[in-house]
CSV table of C-alpha atoms in Angstrom, one decimal:
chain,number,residue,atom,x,y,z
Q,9,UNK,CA,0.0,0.0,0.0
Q,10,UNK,CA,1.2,3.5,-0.6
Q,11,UNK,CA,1.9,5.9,2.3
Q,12,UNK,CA,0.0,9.4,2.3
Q,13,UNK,CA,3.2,11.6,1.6
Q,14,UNK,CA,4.3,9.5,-1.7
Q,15,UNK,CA,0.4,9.7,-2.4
Q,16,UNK,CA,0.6,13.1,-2.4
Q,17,UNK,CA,3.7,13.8,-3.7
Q,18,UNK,CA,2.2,11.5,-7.1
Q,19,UNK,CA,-0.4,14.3,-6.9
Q,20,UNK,CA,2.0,17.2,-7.4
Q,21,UNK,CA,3.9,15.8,-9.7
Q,22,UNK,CA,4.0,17.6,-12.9
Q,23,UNK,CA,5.7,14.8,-15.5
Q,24,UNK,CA,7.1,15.8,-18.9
Q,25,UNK,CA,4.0,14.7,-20.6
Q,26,UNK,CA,1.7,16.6,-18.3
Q,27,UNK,CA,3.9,19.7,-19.2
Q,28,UNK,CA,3.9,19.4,-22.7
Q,29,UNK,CA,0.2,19.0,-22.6
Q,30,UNK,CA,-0.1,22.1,-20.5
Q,31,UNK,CA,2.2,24.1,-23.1
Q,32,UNK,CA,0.3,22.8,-25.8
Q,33,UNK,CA,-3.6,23.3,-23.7
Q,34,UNK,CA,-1.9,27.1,-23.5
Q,35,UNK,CA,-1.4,27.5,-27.4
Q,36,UNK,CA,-4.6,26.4,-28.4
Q,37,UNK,CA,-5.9,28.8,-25.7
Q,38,UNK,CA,-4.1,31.9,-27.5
Q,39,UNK,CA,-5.1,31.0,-30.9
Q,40,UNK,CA,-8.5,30.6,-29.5
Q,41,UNK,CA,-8.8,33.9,-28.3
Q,42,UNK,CA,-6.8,35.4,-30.9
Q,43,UNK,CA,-9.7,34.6,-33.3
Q,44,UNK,CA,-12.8,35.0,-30.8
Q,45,UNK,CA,-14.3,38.4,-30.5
Q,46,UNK,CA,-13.6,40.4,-26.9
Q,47,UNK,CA,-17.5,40.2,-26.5
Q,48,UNK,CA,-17.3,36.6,-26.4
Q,49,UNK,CA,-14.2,35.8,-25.0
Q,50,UNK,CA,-12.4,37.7,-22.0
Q,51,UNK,CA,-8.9,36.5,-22.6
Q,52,UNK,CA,-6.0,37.8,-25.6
Q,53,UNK,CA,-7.7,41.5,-25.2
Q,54,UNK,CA,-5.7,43.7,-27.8
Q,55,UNK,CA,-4.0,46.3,-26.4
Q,56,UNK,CA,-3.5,48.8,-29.6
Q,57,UNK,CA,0.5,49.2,-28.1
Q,58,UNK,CA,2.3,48.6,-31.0
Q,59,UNK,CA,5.8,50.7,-29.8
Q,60,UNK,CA,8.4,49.7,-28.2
Q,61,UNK,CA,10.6,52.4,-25.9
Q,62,UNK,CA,14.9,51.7,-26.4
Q,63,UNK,CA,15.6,53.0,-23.3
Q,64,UNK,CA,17.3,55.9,-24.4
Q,65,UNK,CA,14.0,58.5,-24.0
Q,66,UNK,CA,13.6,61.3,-21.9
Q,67,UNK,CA,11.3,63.6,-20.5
Q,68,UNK,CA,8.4,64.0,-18.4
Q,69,UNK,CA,4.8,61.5,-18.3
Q,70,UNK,CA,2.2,61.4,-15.8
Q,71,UNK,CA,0.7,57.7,-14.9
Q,72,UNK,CA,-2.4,57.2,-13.0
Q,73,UNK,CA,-3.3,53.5,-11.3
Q,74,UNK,CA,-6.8,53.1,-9.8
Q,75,UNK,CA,-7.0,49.6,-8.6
Q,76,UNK,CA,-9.8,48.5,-5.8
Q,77,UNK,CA,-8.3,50.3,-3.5
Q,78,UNK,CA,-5.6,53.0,-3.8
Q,79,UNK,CA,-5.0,55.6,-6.5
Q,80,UNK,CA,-1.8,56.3,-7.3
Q,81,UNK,CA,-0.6,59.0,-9.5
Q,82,UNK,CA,3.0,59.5,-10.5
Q,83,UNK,CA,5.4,61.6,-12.4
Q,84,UNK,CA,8.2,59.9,-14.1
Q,85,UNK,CA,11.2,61.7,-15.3
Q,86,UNK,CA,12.7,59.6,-17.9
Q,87,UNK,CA,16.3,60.3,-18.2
Q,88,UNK,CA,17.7,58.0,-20.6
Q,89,UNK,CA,19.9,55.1,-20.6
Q,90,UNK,CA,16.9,52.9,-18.6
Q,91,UNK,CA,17.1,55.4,-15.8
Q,92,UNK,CA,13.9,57.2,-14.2
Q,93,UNK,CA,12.8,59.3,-11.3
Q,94,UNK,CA,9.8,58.6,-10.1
Q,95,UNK,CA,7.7,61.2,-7.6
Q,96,UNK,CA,3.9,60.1,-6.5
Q,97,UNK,CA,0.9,61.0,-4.6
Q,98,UNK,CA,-0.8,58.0,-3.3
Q,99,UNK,CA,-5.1,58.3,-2.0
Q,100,UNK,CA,-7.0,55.4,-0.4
Q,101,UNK,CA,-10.7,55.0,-0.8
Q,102,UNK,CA,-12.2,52.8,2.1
Q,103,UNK,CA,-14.9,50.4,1.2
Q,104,UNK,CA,-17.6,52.4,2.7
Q,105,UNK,CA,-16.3,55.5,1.3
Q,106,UNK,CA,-19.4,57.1,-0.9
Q,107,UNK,CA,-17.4,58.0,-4.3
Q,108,UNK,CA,-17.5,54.4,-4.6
Q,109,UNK,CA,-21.6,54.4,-4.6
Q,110,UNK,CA,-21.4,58.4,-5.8
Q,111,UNK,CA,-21.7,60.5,-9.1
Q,112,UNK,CA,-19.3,60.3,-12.1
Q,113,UNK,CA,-18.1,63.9,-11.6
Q,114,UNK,CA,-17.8,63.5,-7.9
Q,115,UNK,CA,-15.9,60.3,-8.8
Q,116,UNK,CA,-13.3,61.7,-11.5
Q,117,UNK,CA,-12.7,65.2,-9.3
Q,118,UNK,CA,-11.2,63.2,-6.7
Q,119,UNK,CA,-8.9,61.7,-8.9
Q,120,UNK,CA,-8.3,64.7,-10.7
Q,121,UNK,CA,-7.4,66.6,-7.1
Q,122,UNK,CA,-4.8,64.4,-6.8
Q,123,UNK,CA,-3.1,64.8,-10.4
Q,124,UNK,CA,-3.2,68.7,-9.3
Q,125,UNK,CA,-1.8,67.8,-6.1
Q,126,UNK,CA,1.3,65.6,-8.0
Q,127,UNK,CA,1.2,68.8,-10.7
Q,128,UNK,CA,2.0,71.2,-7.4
Q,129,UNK,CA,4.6,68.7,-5.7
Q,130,UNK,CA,6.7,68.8,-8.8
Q,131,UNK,CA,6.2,72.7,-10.0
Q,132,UNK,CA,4.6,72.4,-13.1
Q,133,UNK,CA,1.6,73.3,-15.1
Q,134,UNK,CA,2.9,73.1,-18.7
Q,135,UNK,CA,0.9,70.3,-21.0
Q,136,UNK,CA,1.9,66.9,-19.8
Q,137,UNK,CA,0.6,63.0,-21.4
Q,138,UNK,CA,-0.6,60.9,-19.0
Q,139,UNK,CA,-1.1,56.9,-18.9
Q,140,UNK,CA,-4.4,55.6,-16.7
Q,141,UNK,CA,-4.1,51.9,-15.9
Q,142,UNK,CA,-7.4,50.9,-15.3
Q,143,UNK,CA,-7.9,47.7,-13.0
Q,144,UNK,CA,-11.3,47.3,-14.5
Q,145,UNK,CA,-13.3,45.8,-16.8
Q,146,UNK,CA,-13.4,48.2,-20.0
Q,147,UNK,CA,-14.1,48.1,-23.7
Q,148,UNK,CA,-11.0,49.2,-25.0
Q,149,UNK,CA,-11.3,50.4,-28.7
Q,150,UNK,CA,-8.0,52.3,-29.2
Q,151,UNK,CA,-4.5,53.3,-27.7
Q,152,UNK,CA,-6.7,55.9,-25.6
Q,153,UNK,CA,-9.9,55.0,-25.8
Q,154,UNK,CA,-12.3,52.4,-24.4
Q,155,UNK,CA,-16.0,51.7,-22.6
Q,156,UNK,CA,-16.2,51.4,-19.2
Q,157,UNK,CA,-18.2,48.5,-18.1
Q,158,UNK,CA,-19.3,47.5,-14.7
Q,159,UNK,CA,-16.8,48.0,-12.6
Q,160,UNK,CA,-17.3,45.2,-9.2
Q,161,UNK,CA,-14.7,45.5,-6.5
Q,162,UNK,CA,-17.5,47.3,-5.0
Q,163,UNK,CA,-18.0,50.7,-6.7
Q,164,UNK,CA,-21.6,51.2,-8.0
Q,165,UNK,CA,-20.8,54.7,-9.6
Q,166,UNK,CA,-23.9,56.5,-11.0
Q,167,UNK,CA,-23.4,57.6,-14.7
Q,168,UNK,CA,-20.2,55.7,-15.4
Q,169,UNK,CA,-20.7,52.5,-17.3
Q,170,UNK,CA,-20.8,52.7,-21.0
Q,171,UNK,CA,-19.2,55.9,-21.2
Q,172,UNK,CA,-15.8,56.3,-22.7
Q,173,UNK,CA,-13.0,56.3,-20.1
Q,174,UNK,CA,-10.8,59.1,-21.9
Q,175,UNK,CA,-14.0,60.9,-21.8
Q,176,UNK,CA,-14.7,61.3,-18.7
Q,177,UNK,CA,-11.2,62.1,-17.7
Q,178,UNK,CA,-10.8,65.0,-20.1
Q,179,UNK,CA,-13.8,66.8,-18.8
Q,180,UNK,CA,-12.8,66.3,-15.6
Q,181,UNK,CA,-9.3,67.9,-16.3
Q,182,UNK,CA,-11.6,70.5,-17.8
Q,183,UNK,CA,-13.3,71.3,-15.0
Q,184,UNK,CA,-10.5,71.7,-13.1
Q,185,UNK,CA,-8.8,73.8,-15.5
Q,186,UNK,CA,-5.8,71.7,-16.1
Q,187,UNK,CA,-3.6,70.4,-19.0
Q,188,UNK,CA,-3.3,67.1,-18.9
Q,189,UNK,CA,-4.4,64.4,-21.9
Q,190,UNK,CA,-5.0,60.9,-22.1
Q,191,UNK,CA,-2.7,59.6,-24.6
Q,192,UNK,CA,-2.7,55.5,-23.2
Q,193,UNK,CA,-5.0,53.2,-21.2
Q,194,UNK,CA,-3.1,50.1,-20.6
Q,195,UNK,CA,-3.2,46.7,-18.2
Q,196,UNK,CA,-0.8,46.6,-15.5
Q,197,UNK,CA,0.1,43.7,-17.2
Q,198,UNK,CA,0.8,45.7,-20.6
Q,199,UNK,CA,2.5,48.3,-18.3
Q,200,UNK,CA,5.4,45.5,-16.8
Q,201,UNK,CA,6.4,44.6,-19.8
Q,202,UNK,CA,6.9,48.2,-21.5
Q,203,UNK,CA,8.6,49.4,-18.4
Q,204,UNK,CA,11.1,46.4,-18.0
Q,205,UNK,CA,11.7,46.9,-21.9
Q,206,UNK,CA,12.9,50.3,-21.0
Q,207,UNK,CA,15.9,48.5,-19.4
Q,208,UNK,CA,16.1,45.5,-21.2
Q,209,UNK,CA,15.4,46.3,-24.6
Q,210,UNK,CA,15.2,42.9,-25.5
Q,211,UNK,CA,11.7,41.6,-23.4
Q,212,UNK,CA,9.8,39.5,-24.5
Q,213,UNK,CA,7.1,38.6,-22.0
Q,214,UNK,CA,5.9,40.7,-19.2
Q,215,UNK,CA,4.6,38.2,-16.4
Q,216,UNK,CA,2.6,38.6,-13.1
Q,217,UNK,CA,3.3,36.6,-10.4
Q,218,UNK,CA,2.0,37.4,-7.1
Q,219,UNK,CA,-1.7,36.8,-5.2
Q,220,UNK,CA,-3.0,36.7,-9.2
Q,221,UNK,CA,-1.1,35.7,-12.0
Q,222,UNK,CA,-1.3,37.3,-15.8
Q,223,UNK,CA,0.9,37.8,-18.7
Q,224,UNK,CA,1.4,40.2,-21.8
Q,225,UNK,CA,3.8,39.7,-25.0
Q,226,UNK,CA,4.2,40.9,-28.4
Q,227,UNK,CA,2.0,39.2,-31.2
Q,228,UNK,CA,1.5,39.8,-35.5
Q,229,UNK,CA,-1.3,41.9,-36.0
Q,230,UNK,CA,-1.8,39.9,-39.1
Q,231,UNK,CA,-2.8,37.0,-36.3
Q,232,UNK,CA,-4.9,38.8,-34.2
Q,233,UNK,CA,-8.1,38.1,-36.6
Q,234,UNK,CA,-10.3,39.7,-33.9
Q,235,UNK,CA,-9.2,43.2,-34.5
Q,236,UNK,CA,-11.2,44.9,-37.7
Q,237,UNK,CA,-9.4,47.4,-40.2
Q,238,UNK,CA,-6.4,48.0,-38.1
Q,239,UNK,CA,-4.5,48.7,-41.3
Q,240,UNK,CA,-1.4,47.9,-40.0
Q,241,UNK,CA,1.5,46.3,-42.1
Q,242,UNK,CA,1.9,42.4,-41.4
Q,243,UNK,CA,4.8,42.2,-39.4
Q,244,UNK,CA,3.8,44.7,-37.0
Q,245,UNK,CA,3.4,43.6,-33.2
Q,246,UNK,CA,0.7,44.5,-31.1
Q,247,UNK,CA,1.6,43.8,-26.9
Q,248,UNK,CA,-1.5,41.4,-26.1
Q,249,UNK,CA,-3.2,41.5,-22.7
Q,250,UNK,CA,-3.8,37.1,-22.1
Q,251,UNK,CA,-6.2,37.4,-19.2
Q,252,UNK,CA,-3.9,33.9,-18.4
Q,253,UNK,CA,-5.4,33.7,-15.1
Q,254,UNK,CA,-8.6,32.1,-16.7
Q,255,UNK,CA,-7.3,29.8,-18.7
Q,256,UNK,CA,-7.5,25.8,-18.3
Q,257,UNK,CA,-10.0,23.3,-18.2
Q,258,UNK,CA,-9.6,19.6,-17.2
Q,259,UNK,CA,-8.6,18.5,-20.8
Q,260,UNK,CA,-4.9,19.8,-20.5
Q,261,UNK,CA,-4.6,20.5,-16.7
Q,262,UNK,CA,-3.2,18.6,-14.5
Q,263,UNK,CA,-5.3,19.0,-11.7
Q,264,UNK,CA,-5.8,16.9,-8.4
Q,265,UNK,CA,-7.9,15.6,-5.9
Q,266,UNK,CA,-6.8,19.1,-3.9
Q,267,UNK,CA,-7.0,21.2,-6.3
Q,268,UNK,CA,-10.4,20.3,-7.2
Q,269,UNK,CA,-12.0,20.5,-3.1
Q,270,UNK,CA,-10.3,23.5,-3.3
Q,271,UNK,CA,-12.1,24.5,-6.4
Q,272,UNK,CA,-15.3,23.0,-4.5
Q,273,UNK,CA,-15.3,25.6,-1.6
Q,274,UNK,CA,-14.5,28.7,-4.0
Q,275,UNK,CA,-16.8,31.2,-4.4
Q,276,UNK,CA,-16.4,31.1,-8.4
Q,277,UNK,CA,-16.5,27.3,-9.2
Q,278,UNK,CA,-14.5,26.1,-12.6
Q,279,UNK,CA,-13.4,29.6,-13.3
Q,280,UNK,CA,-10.0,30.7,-13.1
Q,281,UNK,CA,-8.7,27.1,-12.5
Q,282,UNK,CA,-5.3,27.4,-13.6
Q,283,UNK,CA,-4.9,30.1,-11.2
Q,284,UNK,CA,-6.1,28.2,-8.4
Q,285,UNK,CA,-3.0,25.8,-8.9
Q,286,UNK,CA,0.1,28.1,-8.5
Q,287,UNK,CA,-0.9,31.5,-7.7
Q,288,UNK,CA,-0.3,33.2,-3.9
Q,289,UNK,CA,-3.8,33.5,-3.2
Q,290,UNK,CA,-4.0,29.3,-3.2
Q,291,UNK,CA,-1.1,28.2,-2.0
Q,292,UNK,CA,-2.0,28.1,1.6
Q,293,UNK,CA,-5.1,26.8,0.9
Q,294,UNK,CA,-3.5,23.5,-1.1
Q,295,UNK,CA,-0.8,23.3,1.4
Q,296,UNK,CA,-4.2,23.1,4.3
Q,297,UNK,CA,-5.7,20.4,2.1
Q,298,UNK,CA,-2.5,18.3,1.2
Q,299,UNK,CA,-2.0,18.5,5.4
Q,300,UNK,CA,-5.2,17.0,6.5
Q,301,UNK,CA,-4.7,13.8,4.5
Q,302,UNK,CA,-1.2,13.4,6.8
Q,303,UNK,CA,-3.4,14.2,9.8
Q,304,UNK,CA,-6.2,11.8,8.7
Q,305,UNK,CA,-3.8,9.0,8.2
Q,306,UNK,CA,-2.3,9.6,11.9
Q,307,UNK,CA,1.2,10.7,10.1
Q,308,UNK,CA,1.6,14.5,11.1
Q,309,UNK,CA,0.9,15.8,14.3
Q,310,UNK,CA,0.0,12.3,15.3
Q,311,UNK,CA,-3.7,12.7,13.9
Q,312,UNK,CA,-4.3,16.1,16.1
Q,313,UNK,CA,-5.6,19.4,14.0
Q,314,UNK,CA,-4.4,22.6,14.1
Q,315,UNK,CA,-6.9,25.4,14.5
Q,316,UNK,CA,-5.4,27.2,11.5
Q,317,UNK,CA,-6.1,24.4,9.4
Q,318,UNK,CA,-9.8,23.7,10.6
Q,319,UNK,CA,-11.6,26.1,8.3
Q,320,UNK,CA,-10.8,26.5,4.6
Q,321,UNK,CA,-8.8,29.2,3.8
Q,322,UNK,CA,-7.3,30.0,7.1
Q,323,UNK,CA,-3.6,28.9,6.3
Q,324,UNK,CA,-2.6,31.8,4.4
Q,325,UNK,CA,0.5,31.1,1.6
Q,326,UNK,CA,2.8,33.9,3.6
Q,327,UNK,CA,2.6,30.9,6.4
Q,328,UNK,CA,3.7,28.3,3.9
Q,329,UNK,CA,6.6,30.9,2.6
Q,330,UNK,CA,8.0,30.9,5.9
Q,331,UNK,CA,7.5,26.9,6.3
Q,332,UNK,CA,10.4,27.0,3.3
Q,333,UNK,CA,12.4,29.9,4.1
Q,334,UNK,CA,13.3,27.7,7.6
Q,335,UNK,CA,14.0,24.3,5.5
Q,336,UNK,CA,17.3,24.5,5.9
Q,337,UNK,CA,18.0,26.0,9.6
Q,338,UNK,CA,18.4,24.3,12.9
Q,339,UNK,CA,15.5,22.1,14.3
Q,340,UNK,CA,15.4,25.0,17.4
Q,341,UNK,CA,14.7,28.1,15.2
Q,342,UNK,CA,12.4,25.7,12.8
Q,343,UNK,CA,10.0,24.8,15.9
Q,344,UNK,CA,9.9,28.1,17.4
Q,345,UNK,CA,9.2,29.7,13.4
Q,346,UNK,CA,6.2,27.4,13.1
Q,347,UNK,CA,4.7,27.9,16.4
Q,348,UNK,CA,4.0,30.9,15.7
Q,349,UNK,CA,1.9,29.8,12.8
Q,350,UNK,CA,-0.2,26.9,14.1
Q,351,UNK,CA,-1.6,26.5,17.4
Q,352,UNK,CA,-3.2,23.4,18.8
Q,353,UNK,CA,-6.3,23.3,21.4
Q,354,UNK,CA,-5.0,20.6,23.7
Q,355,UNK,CA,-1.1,22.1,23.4
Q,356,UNK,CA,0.2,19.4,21.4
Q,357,UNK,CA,4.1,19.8,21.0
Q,358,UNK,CA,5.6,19.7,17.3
Q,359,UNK,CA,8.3,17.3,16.4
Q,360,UNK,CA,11.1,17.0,13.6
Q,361,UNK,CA,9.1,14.7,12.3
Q,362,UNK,CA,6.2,16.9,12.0
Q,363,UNK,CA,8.2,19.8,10.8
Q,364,UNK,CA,9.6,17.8,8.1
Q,365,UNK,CA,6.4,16.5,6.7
Q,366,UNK,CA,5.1,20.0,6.9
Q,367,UNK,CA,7.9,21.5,4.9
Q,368,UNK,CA,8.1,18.5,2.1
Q,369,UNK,CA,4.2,19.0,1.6
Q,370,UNK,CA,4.9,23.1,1.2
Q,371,UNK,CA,7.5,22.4,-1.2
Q,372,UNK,CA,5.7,19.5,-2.9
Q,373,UNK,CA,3.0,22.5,-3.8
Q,374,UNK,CA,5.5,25.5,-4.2
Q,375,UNK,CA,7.3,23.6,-6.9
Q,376,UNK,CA,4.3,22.6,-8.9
Q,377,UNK,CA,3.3,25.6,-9.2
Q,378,UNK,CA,6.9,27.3,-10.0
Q,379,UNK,CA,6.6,24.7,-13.3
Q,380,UNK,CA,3.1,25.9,-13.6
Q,381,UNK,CA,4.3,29.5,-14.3
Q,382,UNK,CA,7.3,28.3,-16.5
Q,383,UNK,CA,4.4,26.0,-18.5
Q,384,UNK,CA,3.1,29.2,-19.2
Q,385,UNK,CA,6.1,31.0,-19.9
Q,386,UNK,CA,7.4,28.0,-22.3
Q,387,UNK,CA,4.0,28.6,-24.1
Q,388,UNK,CA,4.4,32.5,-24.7
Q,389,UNK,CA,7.7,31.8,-26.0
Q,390,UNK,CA,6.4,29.2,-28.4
Q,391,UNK,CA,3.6,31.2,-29.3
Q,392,UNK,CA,6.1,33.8,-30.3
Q,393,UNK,CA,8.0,31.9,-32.8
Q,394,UNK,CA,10.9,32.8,-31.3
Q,395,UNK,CA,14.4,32.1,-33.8
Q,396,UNK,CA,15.7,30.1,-31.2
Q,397,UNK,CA,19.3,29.3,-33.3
Q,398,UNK,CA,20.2,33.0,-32.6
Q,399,UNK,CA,22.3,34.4,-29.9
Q,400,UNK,CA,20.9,37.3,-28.3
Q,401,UNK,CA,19.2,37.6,-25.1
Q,402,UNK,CA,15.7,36.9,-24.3
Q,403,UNK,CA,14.3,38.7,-21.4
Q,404,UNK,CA,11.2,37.3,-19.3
Q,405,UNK,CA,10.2,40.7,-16.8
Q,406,UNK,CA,8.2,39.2,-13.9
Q,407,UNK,CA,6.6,41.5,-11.4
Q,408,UNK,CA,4.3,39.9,-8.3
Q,409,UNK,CA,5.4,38.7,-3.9
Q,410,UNK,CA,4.9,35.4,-5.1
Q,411,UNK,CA,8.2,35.9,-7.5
Q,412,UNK,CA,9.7,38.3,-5.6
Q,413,UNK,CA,9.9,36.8,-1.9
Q,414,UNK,CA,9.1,32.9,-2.3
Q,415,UNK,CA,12.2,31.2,-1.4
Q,416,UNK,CA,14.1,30.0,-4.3
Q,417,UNK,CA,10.6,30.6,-6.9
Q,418,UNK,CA,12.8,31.9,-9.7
Q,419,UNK,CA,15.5,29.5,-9.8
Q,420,UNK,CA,12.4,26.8,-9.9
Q,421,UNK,CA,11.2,28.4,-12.7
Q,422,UNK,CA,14.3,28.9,-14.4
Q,423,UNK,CA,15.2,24.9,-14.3
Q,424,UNK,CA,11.2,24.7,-15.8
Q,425,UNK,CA,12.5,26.3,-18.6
Q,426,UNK,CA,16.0,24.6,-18.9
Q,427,UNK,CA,14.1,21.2,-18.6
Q,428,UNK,CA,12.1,22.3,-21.2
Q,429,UNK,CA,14.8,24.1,-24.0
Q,430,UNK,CA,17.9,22.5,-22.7
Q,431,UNK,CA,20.9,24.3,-20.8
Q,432,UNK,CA,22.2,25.9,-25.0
Q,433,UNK,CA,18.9,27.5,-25.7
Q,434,UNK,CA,17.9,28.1,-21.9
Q,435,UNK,CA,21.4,30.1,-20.9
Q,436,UNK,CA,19.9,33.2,-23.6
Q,437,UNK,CA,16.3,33.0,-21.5
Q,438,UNK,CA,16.9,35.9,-18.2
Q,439,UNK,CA,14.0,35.9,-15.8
Q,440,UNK,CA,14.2,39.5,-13.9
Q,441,UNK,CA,12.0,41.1,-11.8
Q,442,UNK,CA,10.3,43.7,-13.2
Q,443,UNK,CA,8.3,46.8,-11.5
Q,444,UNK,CA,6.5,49.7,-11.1
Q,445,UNK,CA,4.2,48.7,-14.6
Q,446,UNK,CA,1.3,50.9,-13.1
Q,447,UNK,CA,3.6,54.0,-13.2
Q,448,UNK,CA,7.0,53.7,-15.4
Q,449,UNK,CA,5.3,51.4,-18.2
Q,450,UNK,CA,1.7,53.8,-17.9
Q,451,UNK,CA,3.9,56.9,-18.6
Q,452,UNK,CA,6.6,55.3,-21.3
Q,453,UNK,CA,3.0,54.3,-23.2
Q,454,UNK,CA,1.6,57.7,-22.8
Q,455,UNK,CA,5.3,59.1,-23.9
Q,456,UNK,CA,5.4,56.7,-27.0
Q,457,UNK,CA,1.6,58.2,-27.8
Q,458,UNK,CA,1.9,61.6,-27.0
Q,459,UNK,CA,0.3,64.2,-29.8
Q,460,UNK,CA,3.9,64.7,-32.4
């Protein structure tokens, strides 16, 4: 008979063949949406960016971010040689804060204030471009334009959906008697990869990596059969929004007996099920799951619970990032790290037995879903048609905590890839983080737009 943690480590196993099929499930995605209209299908959403910046541009863009909740508004200075200076004014609006259930106006005077308040903090009131990166749903039908549609996250704003975002902003500028113009609406997504190409020129993918996950690259306009007259020559690229965090279905992912009761308690059944596999929002939650069955079968913590794990979602994934990040210390500073993350109702004492369970389970799940993210990274490469017998770098930008400050996450992704291209092809592929897409990427769009 099988024990529980070889049980469960067959679970989390992502094989060769179950990669390849999730590189492949991935393509057929893309082309998919690359051919479906927007109105049917919420994934490969055009983004009408088809410039690149070198790095060597200069001058100064505004960048606005309104996400569910915090604006932020910056000014970035670019000076050339990928260097920037970046000076921001940062608002919260609480959840019961009445713009979110207000008027229009009231709505886009607030955010207006604060562009006046950034104009004031850096001295100037001469004509500036601005990029808006707009964390919700919207209609976009140009490089500025676009519909707004309802937006959730809890704003009901009177008078807002269906008008055009760019809109709305300039007559608010208007009203305040202030020079500023639209010339982007972007994804954040859209906005990582711009901002790392400003310093690596050669990016290819911009990738988000955090409690969500999405992704953004260049594709042929000629193959995005969804857009209508674009009249744009064939080989010109257009940066593509994925919506990646939707994608999958059981036909091509590998999912589990976890992975699906953690599907089954969601409040969003079947959607986003890819996501639910490797992204920081889930990671805890598997990690809970995975745990139990060791509990059940008397194997950790001699059968007793913990009270973090007696509710779904109550282990968050920071707890299992900290299970890692004390995998390799002394058994001392291990016990007293994860008492301080479970508790037991009748006191039960932890032992290096039970640590060591605990942390193969965490990295049983963390690496799955590091090879998760490189599946999907293999894929936009592929979809790419990439001239793989060349030489020159190919840069990956990934922005998100789960990239960032998981222990060891990029070098587990970066062996996905070498297992995938080999050590030749893989040594040319450089995984960097990548940041501030809300502000250097919305301004570098808005620069690469501006009125000539």
């Amino acid at each position: 008979m099988i024990d529980p943690l070889t049980a469960i480590r067959e679970a989390f196993e992502l094989s060769p063949t179950k990669f390849e099929a999730l590189v492949k499930g991935f393509q057929q995605e893309y082309n998919t949406g690359l051919t479906t209209s927007s109105a049917e299908i919420a994934t490969m959403i055009p983004s009408y960016v088809t410039r690149m910046p070198n790095g060597k541009e200069k001058g100064t863009f505004l960048a606005l971010d309104l996400g569910g909740s915090t604006l932020r508004v910056s000014a970035v200075n670019l000076l050339g040689e990928g260097e920037v200076k970046v000076t921001e004014v940062r608002r919260a609006i609480a959840v019961a804060d009445p713009l979110r259930t207000g008027t229009s106006d009231a709505f886009f005077d607030w955010i207006v204030e604060a562009v006046d308040e950034l104009l004031s903090k850096i001295n100037t009131h001469t004509p500036l471009s601005m990029g808006v990166c707009w964390s919700f749903p919207i209609d976009q039908t140009g490089i500025s334009t676009g519909t707004i549609l309802r937006m959730g996250k809890g704003f009901d704003i009177k008078g807002i959906e269906g008008k055009d975002l760019n809109i709305l902003f300039q007559e608010a500028f208007k009203r305040k008697a202030i020079n500023v113009t639209v010339t982007a609406i972007l994804n954040d997504t859209v906005g990582t990869l711009v901002a790392h190409a400003y310093t690596h020129p050669q990016a290819r993918i911009g990738f988000i990596y955090g409690t969500g996950v999405n992704a953004a690259y260049p594709e042929k306009v000629s193959r995005i059969q969804k857009l209508k007259n674009h009249n744009m020559g064939p080989d010109v690229e257009m940066l593509i929004n994925t919506e990646i965090d939707i994608f999958g279905n059981e036909s091509y992912l590998p999912l589990n007996r976890f992975d699906l009761a953690l599907d089954a308690t969601h409040s969003q059944p079947k959607f986003q099920l890819y996501e639910k596999m490797m992204s920081g929002a889930y990671l805890g939650e598997l990690t809970r799951l995975a745990s139990l069955e060791l509990i059940a079968s008397g194997d950790l913590f001699k059968g007793n619970i913990p009270n973090q794990f007696k509710n779904p979602w109550d282990f968050s994934s920071a707890s299992v990032s900290i299970l890692e990040s004390n995998a390799v210390t002394r058994w001392e500073d291990q016990k007293v790290a994860v008492e301080t993350l479970l508790t037991f109702e009748n006191e039960y004492q932890l032992s290096a037995t039970d640590l060591s369970l605990l942390i193969q389970v965490a990295h049983l799940i963390s690496d799955r879903a590091a090879r998760l993210a490189g599946g999907a990274m293999v894929s936009l490469l592929e979809q790419q048609k990439i001239n793989l017998s060349e030489t020159d770098p190919i840069v990956i930008g990934v922005n998100g905590s789960v990239y960032e400050l998981y222990p060891q996450m990029p070098e587990r992704i970066q062996q996905s890839l070498i297992d995938w291209f080999g050590p030749t092809i893989s040594s040319r592929l450089q995984i960097s983080l990548a940041t501030e897409g809300g502000s250097i990427g919305g301004a570098l769009i808005a620069m690469l737009y501006q009125p000539r």
